[in-house]
mmCIF file of C-alpha atoms in Angstrom:
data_model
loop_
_atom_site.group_PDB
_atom_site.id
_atom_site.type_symbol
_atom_site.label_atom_id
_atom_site.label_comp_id
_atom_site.label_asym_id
_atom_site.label_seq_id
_atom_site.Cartn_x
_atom_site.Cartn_y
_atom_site.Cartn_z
ATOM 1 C CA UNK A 1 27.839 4.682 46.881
ATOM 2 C CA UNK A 2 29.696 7.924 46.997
ATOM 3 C CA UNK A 3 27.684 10.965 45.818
ATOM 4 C CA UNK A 4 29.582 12.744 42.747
ATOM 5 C CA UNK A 5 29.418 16.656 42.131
ATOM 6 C CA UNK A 6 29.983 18.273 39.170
ATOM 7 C CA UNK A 7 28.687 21.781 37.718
ATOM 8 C CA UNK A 8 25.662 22.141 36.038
ATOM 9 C CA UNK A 9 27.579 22.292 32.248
ATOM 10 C CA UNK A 10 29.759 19.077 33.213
ATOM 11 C CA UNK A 11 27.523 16.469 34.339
ATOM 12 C CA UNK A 12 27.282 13.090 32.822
ATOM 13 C CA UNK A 13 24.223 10.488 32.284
ATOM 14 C CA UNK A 14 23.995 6.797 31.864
ATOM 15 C CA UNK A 15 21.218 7.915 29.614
ATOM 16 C CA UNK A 16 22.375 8.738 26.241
ATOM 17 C CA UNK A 17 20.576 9.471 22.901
ATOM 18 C CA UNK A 18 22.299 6.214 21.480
ATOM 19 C CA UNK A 19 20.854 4.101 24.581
ATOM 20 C CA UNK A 20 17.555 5.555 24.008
ATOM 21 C CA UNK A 21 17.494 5.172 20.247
ATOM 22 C CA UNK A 22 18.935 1.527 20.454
ATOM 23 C CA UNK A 23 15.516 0.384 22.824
ATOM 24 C CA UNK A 24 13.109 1.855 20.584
ATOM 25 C CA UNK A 25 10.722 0.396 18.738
ATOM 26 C CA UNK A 26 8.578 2.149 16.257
ATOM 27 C CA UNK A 27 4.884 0.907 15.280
ATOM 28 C CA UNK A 28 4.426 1.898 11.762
ATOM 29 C CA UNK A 29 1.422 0.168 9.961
ATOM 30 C CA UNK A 30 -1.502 -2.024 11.628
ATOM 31 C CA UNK A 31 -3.527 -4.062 9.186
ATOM 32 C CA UNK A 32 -6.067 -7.216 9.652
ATOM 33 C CA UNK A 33 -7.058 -10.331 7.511
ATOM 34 C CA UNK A 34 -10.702 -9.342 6.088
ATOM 35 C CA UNK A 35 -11.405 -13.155 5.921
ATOM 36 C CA UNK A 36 -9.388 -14.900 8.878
ATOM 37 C CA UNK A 37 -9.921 -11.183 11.080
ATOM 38 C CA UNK A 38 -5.801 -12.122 12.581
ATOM 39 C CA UNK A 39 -4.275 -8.978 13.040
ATOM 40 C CA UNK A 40 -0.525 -8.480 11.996
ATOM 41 C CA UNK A 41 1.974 -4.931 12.531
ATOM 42 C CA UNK A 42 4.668 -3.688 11.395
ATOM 43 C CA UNK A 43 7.507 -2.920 13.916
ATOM 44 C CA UNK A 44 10.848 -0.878 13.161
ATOM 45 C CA UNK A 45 13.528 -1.897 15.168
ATOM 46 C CA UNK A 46 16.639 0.819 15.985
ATOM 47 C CA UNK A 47 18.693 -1.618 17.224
ATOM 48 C CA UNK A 48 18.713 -3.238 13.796
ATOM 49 C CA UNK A 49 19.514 -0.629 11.676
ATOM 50 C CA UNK A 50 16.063 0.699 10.999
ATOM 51 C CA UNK A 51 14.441 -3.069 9.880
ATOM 52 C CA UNK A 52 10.446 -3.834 9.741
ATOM 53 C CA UNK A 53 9.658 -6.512 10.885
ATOM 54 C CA UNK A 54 5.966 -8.152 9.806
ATOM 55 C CA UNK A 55 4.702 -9.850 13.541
ATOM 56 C CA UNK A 56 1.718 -11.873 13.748
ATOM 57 C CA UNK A 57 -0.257 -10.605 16.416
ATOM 58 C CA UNK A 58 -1.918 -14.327 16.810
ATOM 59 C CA UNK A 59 1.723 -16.129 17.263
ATOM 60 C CA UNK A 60 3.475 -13.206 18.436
ATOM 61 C CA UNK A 61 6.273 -14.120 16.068
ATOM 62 C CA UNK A 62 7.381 -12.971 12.780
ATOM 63 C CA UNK A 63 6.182 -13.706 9.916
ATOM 64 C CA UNK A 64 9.097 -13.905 7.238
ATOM 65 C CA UNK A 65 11.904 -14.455 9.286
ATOM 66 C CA UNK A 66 15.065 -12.537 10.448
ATOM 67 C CA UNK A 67 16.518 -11.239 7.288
ATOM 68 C CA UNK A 68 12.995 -9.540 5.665
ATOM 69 C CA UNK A 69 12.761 -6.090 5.503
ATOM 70 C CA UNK A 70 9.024 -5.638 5.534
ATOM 71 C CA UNK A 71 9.131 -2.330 3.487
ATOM 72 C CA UNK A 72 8.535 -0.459 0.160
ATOM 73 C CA UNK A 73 9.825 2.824 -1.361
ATOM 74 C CA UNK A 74 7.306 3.363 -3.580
ATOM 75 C CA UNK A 75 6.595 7.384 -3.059
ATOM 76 C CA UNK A 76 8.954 7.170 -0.195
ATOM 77 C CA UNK A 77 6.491 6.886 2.708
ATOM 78 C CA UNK A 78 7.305 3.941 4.396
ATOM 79 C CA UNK A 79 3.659 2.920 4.103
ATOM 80 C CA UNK A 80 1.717 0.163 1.773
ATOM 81 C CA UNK A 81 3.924 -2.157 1.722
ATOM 82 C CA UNK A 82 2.184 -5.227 3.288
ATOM 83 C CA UNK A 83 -1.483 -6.777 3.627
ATOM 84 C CA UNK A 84 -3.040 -10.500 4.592
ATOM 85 C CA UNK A 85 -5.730 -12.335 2.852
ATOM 86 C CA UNK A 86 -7.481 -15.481 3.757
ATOM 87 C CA UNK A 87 -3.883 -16.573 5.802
ATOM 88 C CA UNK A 88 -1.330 -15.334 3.658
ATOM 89 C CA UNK A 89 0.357 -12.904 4.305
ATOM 90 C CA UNK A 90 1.742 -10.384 1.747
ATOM 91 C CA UNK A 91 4.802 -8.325 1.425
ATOM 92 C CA UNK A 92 7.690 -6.281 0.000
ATOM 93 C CA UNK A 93 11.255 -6.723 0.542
ATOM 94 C CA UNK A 94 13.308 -3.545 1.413
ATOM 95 C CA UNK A 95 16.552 -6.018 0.346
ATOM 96 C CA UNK A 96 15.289 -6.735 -3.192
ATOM 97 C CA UNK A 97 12.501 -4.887 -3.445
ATOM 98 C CA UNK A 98 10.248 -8.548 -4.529
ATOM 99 C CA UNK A 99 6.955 -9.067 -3.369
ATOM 100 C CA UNK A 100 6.924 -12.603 -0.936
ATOM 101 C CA UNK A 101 3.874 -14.388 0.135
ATOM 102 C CA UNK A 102 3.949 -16.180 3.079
ATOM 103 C CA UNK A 103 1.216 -19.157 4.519
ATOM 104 C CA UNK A 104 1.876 -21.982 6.888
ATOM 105 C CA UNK A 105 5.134 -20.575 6.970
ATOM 106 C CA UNK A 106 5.940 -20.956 3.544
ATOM 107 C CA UNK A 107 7.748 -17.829 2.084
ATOM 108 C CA UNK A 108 7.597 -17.584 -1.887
ATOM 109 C CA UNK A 109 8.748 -14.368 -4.118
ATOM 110 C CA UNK A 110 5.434 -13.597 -6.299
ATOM 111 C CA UNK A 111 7.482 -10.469 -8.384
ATOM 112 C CA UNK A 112 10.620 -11.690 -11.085
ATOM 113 C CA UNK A 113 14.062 -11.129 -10.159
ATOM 114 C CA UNK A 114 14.851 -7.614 -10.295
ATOM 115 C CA UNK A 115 18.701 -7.623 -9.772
ATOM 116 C CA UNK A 116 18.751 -3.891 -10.964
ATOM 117 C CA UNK A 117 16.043 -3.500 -8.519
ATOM 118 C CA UNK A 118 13.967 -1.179 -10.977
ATOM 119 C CA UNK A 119 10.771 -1.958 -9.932
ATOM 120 C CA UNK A 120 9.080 -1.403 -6.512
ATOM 121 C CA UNK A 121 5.546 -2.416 -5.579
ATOM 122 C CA UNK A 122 3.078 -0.874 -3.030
ATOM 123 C CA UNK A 123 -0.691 -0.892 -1.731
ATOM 124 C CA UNK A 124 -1.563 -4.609 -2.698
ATOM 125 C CA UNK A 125 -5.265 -5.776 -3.136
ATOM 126 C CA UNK A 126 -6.256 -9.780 -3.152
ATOM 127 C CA UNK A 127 -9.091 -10.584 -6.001
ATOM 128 C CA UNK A 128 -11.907 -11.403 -4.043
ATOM 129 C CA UNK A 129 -12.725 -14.891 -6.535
ATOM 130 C CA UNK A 130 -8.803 -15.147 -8.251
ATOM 131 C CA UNK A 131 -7.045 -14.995 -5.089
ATOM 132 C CA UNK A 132 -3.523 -16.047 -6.825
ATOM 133 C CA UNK A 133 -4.103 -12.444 -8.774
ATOM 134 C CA UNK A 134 -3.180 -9.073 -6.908
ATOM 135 C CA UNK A 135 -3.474 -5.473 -8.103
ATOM 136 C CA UNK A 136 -0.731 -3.371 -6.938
ATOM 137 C CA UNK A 137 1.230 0.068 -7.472
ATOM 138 C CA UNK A 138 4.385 -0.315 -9.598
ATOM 139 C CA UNK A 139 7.071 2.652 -9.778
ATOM 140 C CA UNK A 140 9.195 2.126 -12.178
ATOM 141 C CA UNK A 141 12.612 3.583 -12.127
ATOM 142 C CA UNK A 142 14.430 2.357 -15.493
ATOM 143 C CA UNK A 143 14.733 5.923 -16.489
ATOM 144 C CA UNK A 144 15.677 7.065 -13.126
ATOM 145 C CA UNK A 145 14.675 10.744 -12.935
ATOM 146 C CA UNK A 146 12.040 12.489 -11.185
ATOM 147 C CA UNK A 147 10.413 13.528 -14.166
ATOM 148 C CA UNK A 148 10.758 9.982 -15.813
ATOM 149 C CA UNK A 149 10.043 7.539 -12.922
ATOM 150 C CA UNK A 150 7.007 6.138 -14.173
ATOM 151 C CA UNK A 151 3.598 5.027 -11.805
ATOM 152 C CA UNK A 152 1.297 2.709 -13.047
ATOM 153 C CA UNK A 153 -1.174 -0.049 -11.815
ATOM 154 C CA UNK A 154 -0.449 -3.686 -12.565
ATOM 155 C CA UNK A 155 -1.471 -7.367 -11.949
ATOM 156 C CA UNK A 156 1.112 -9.884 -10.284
ATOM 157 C CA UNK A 157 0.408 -13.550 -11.040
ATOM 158 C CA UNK A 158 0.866 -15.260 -7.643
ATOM 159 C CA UNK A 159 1.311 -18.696 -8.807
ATOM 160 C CA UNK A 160 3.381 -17.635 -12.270
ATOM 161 C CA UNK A 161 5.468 -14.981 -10.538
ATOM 162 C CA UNK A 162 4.392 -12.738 -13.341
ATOM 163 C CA UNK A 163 3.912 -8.951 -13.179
ATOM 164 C CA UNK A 164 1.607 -7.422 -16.120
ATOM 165 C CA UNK A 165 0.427 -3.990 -16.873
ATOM 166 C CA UNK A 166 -3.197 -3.007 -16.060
ATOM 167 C CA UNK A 167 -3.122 1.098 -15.926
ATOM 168 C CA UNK A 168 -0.528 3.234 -17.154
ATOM 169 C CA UNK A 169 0.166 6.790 -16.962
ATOM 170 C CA UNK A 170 -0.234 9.330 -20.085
ATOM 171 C CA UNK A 171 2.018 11.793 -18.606
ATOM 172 C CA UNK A 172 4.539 10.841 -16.627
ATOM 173 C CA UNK A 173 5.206 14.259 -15.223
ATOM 174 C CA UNK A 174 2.354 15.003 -13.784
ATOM 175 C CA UNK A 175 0.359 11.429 -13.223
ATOM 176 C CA UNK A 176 1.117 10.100 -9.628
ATOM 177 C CA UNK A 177 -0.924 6.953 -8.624
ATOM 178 C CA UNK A 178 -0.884 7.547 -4.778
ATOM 179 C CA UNK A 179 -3.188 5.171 -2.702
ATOM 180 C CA UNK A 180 -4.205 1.879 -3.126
ATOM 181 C CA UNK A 181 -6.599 0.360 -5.261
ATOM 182 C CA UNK A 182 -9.552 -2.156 -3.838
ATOM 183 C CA UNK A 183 -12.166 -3.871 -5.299
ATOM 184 C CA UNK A 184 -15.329 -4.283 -4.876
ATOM 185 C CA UNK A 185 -16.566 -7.656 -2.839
ATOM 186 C CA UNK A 186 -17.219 -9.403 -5.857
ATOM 187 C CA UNK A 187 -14.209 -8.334 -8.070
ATOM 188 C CA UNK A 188 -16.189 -7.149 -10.609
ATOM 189 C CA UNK A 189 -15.374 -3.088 -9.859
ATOM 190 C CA UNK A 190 -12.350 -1.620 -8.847
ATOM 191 C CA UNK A 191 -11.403 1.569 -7.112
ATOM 192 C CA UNK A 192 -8.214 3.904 -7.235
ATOM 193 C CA UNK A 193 -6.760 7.210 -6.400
ATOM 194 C CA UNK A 194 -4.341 9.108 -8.521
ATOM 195 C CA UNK A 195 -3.502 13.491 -8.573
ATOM 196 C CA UNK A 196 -1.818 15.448 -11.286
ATOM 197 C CA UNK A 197 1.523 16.890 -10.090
ATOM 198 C CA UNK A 198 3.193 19.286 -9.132
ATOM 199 C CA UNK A 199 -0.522 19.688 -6.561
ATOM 200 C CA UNK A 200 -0.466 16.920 -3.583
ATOM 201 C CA UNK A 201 -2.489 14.532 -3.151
ATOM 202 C CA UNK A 202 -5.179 17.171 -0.539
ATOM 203 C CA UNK A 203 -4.969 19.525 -3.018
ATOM 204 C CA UNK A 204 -6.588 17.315 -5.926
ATOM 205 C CA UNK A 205 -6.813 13.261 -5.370
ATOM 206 C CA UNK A 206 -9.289 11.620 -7.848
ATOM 207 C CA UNK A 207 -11.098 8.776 -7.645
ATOM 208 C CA UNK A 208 -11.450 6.447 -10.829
ATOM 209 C CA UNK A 209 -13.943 3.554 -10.925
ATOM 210 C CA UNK A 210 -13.603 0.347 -13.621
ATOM 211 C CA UNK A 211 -14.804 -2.295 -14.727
ATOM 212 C CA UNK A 212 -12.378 -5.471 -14.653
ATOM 213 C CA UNK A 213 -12.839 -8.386 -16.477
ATOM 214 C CA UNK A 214 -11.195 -11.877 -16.133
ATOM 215 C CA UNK A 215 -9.425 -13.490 -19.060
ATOM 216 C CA UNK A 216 -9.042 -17.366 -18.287
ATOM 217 C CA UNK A 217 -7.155 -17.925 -21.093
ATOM 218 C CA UNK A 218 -4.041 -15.803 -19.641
ATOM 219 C CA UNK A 219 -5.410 -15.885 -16.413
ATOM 220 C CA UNK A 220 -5.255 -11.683 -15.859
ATOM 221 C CA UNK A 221 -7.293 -8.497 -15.415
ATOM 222 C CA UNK A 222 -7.995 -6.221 -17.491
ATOM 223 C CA UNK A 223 -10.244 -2.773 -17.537
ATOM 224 C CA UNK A 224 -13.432 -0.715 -18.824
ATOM 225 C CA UNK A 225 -15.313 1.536 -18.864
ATOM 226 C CA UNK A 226 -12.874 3.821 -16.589
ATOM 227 C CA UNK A 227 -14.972 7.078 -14.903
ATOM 228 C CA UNK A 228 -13.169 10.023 -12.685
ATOM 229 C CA UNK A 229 -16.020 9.726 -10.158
ATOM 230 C CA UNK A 230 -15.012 12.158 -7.486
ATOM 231 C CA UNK A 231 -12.185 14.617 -7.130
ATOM 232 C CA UNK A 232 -10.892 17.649 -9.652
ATOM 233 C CA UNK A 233 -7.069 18.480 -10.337
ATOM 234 C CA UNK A 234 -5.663 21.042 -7.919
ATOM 235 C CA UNK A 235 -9.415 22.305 -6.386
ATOM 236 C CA UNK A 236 -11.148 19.128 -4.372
ATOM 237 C CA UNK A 237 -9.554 16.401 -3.118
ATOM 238 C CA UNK A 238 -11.344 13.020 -2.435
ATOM 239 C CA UNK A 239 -9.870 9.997 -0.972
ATOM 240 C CA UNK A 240 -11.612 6.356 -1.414
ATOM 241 C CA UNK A 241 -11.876 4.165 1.635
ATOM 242 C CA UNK A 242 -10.121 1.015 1.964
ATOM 243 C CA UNK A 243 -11.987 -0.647 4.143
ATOM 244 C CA UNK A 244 -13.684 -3.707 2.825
ATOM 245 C CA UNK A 245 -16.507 -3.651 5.448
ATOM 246 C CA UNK A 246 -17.261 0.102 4.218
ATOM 247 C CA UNK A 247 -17.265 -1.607 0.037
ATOM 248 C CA UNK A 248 -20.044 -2.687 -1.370
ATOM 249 C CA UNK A 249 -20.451 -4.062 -4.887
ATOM 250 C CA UNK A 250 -22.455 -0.999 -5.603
ATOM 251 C CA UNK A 251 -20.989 1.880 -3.623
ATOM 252 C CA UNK A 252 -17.518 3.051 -2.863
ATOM 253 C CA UNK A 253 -17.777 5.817 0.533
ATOM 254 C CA UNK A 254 -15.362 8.249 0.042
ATOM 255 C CA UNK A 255 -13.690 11.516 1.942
ATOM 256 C CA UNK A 256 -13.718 14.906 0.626
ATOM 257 C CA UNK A 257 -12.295 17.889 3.276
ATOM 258 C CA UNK A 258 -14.193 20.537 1.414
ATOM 259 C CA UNK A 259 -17.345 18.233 1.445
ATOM 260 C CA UNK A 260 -19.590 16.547 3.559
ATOM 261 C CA UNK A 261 -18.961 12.498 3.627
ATOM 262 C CA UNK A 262 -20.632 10.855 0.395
ATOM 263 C CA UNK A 263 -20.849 7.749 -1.709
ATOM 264 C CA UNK A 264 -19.644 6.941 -4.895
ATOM 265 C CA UNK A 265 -22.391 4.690 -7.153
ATOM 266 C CA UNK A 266 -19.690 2.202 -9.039
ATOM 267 C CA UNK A 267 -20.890 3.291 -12.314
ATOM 268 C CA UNK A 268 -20.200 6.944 -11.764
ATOM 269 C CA UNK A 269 -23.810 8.202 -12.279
ATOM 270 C CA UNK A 270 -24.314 9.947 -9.644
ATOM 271 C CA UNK A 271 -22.813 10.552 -5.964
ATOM 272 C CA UNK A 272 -25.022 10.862 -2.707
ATOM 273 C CA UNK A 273 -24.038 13.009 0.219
ATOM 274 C CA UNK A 274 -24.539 11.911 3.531
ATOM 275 C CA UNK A 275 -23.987 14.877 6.415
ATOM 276 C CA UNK A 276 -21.251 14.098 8.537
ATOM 277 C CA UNK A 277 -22.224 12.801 12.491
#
């Protein structure tokens, strides 16, 4: 094949921004199965517009089919919007913004039809004993401002498809639930992170421990007993873990920059610091 010249401002190449964008794949989110220990990802595809996809890493397949969007835009991060538990897998749909759970490849909507598609839902957490129950972020956009989009904690029914409210914000200016919340291994505390706009969430997170009770005549959560256990608006920041193998029913480890690592007793009492390695 015949050599072609041209000058240094004229040449062409087979490789173009759109052929390289087209072949990409993006890993955004890696998460596990704290009972079954199967690993799943989330993949973002160019070639399709920008879609997760939810892959098993077990089957190497996905997990809700071709037309799921594996993806929230609750706060707009492109994070929280998917978790497993004891085989099923959990997820939000980009198209209609719905919570689906998936087992044995069975694919249900858990959330009510939202055709206006007001609500979005993030950071999901499985109760350890009522596994049909989750705890999740919901934004709600019905008044659809930045100073009236609302952020909130609720309970979605699994098995009902019901969504009902568990913690609501006072102010909706300057309350902004940010990470998710996790219980503790028996279900009997839970854990959550929230800062006061307009600071960010480094600037001032707080961590709030409750006590949540089970109703089994409606079959939802509720909550006492609520303590701010670590963190103070716009000074110290303090970020809980998430990782169930860190949880115990009686301590909570949690992050502050300004501080050395410590541990949050469930009850608030009294928090022990433990120098970092």
């Amino acid at each position: 094949m015949a050599q072609t010249y041209a000058s240094y401002d004229l040449c062409e190449s087979h490789i173009t921004a759109d052929a390289v964008a087209q072949d990409s794949v993006a890993l955004t989110t890696i998460f596990a199965d704290p009972v079954t220990e199967d690993i799943y990802h989330i993949e973002q595809r160019a070639s399709e517009g920008g879609r997760c996809v939810l892959m098993s890493n077990k089957t190497q397949k996905e997990v809700f089919g071709k037309d799921f969007n594996a993806r929230t835009r609750v706060h707009e991060y492109l994070a929280g919007s998917a978790i497993a538990y004891n085989g099923t897998v959990y997820s939000s749909n980009f198209t209609d913004f719905r919570i689906y759970a998936a087992k044995d490849r069975n694919i249900k909507p858990i959330t009510p039809e939202d055709p206006n598609k007001l609500y979005r839902y993030a950071y999901f957490c499985v109760h350890p004993v009522h596994t049909d129950l989750l705890v999740a972020i919901l934004q709600d956009h019905t008044n659809d401002t930045p100073r009236t989009v609302r952020n909130s904690l609720c309970v979605v029914n699994s098995s009902a498809a019901t969504v009902t409210p568990l913690v609501s914000t006072e102010n909706a200016e300057s309350e902004f639930y940010a990470t998710a919340p996790i219980f503790s291994p028996s279900g009997d505390k839970l854990s959550w992170q929230l800062w006061k706009q307009p600071g960010m969430p480094w600037e001032g997170g707080q961590i709030y421990v409750a006590d949540v009770h089970y109703n089994s005549n409606t079959h939802t959560l509720s909550l006492s007993n609520t303590k701010l256990v670590a963190g103070e608006a716009n000074n110290l920041s303090a970020c809980c873990s998430r990782d169930p193998g860190q949880v115990s029913d009686s301590v909570w480890p949690y992050i502050a920059p300004e501080l050395p690592i410590a541990e949050v007793v469930c009850d608030g009492r009294f928090l022990t610091e433990v120098p970092r390695l």
